């Protein structure tokens, strides 16, 4: 683990908290370029009614705009949940050098859990992947969010 991985994952968790306040699934991401955070984002699928508005996609779009290139070769992305296949593909296509994620995603994880898209030698770019940084904290915010949704649904059902 690199010395600043926890620091940057903490920033990604702050983004996840912003998503939760908005009623979005609490996933946050930050992009680091040469030791500086250049982009931060959180899920906005519900707000934007956009199926591609995942934290990772929004963060790499902002980073590309800041750098002025779609090639994010010297960038690291920190994200609270293991990227899905769409996001993992975008990370490869954006040439992101390194991805650090917190919680694994057993149902949609595409960097380790179900697939290893970033490390597939058949693709034209490989991503250095680090899993499990602040995994407990990253998993807890998601667990709490979905537990609260189930409780709300139960209380609404009980009222009917």
Coordinates of C-alpha atoms in Angstrom, one line a residue:
X1 CA 0.0 0.0 0.0
X2 CA 1.3 3.4 -0.9
X3 CA 1.6 5.9 2.0
X4 CA -1.3 8.2 0.9
X5 CA -3.8 5.5 -0.1
X6 CA -5.8 5.9 3.1
X7 CA -5.7 9.7 2.8
X8 CA -7.2 9.6 -0.7
X9 CA -9.7 6.9 0.1
X10 CA -10.9 9.1 3.0
X11 CA -11.6 11.8 0.4
X12 CA -13.5 9.3 -1.7
X13 CA -15.6 8.4 1.4
X14 CA -16.4 12.1 1.8
X15 CA -17.8 12.0 -1.7
X16 CA -19.8 8.9 -0.9
X17 CA -21.3 10.8 2.0
X18 CA -22.4 13.6 -0.3
X19 CA -24.1 11.0 -2.5
X20 CA -26.0 9.5 0.5
X21 CA -27.3 12.9 1.5
X22 CA -28.7 13.3 -2.0
X23 CA -30.4 9.8 -1.8
X24 CA -27.9 8.3 -4.2
X25 CA -26.1 5.0 -3.6
X26 CA -23.1 6.3 -1.6
X27 CA -20.1 5.7 -3.8
X28 CA -17.4 8.3 -4.1
X29 CA -14.3 8.6 -6.3
X30 CA -11.3 10.9 -6.5
X31 CA -8.5 11.2 -9.2
X32 CA -5.0 11.9 -8.1
X33 CA -2.4 13.3 -10.6
X34 CA 1.2 13.8 -9.5
X35 CA 0.2 13.9 -5.9
X36 CA -2.7 16.3 -6.3
X37 CA -6.4 15.6 -6.2
X38 CA -7.7 16.9 -9.6
X39 CA -11.2 15.5 -9.6
X40 CA -13.8 14.2 -7.2
X41 CA -17.3 12.9 -7.8
X42 CA -20.1 10.8 -6.4
X43 CA -22.9 8.8 -7.9
X44 CA -25.6 10.9 -9.6
X45 CA -27.7 8.3 -11.5
X46 CA -30.9 9.3 -9.8
X47 CA -30.4 13.0 -9.9
X48 CA -29.3 13.1 -13.5
X49 CA -31.5 10.1 -14.6
X50 CA -28.4 8.9 -16.3
X51 CA -27.3 5.2 -16.1
X52 CA -23.7 6.2 -16.7
X53 CA -23.4 8.7 -13.9
X54 CA -21.3 6.5 -11.7
X55 CA -18.7 8.2 -9.4
X56 CA -15.8 6.7 -11.4
X57 CA -17.1 7.9 -14.8
X58 CA -17.8 11.4 -13.6
X59 CA -14.4 11.6 -11.9
X60 CA -12.5 10.5 -15.0
X61 CA -14.5 12.9 -17.1
X62 CA -13.5 15.8 -14.8
X63 CA -9.9 14.6 -14.7
X64 CA -9.6 14.5 -18.5
X65 CA -11.0 18.0 -18.7
X66 CA -8.5 19.3 -16.2
X67 CA -5.5 17.6 -17.8
X68 CA -6.7 18.4 -21.3
X69 CA -6.4 14.8 -22.5
X70 CA -8.4 11.6 -22.4
X71 CA -5.2 9.7 -21.6
X72 CA -5.0 9.6 -17.8
X73 CA -1.7 7.7 -17.8
X74 CA -0.2 9.3 -14.6
X75 CA -3.5 9.2 -12.7
X76 CA -4.7 7.1 -9.8
X77 CA -8.4 6.6 -9.1
X78 CA -9.6 6.0 -5.6
X79 CA -13.2 4.6 -5.3
X80 CA -15.1 3.3 -2.4
X81 CA -16.6 0.3 -4.2
X82 CA -15.0 -2.0 -6.7
X83 CA -15.8 -0.7 -10.2
X84 CA -18.5 -2.4 -12.3
X85 CA -17.8 -3.7 -15.8
X86 CA -18.7 -0.3 -17.4
X87 CA -16.4 1.7 -15.1
X88 CA -13.6 -0.9 -15.4
X89 CA -13.8 -0.6 -19.1
X90 CA -13.7 3.2 -18.9
X91 CA -10.7 3.1 -16.7
X92 CA -8.8 0.9 -19.2
X93 CA -9.9 3.1 -22.1
X94 CA -8.8 6.2 -20.2
X95 CA -5.4 4.6 -19.5
X96 CA -5.7 5.2 -15.8
X97 CA -2.5 3.9 -14.2
X98 CA -3.7 2.8 -10.9
X99 CA -7.1 2.0 -9.2
X100 CA -7.5 1.7 -5.5
X101 CA -10.9 0.6 -4.2
X102 CA -12.3 0.0 -0.8
X103 CA -15.1 -2.6 -0.6
X104 CA -15.3 -5.6 -3.0
X105 CA -18.5 -6.0 -5.0
X106 CA -19.5 -9.6 -5.2
X107 CA -22.4 -8.9 -7.6
X108 CA -20.8 -6.5 -10.1
X109 CA -17.1 -6.1 -9.3
X110 CA -15.0 -6.1 -12.4
X111 CA -11.5 -5.6 -11.2
X112 CA -11.3 -8.6 -8.8
X113 CA -14.6 -10.1 -7.7
X114 CA -16.2 -11.3 -10.9
X115 CA -13.7 -10.1 -13.5
X116 CA -10.2 -8.8 -13.7
X117 CA -10.7 -6.3 -16.5
X118 CA -7.9 -4.0 -15.5
X119 CA -5.4 -6.8 -15.4
X120 CA -6.5 -8.7 -18.6
X121 CA -3.4 -9.0 -20.8
X122 CA -5.6 -9.3 -23.9
X123 CA -6.5 -5.6 -23.5
X124 CA -4.4 -2.7 -24.7
X125 CA -3.8 -1.2 -21.3
X126 CA -3.2 -2.8 -17.8
X127 CA -4.2 -1.1 -14.6
X128 CA -2.4 -1.5 -11.3
X129 CA -5.1 -2.6 -8.9
X130 CA -5.1 -2.3 -5.1
X131 CA -8.1 -3.7 -3.2
X132 CA -9.4 -3.3 0.3
X133 CA -8.2 0.1 1.4
X134 CA -10.5 1.2 4.2
X135 CA -12.8 -1.7 3.2
X136 CA -14.7 -1.8 6.4
X137 CA -15.6 1.9 6.3
X138 CA -16.4 1.7 2.6
X139 CA -18.6 -1.3 3.1
X140 CA -20.4 0.2 6.1
X141 CA -21.7 3.3 4.3
X142 CA -23.3 1.1 1.7
X143 CA -24.7 -1.4 4.2
X144 CA -26.2 1.4 6.3
X145 CA -27.7 3.1 3.2
X146 CA -29.4 -0.1 2.0
X147 CA -30.5 -1.0 5.6
X148 CA -32.2 2.4 5.9
X149 CA -33.9 2.0 2.5
X150 CA -35.3 -1.4 3.7
X151 CA -36.5 0.1 7.0
X152 CA -38.2 3.0 5.1
X153 CA -39.9 0.5 2.8
X154 CA -41.0 -1.6 5.8
X155 CA -42.6 1.4 7.6
X156 CA -44.4 2.5 4.4
X157 CA -45.7 -1.0 3.9
X158 CA -46.8 -1.2 7.5
X159 CA -48.8 2.0 7.1
X160 CA -50.7 0.8 4.1

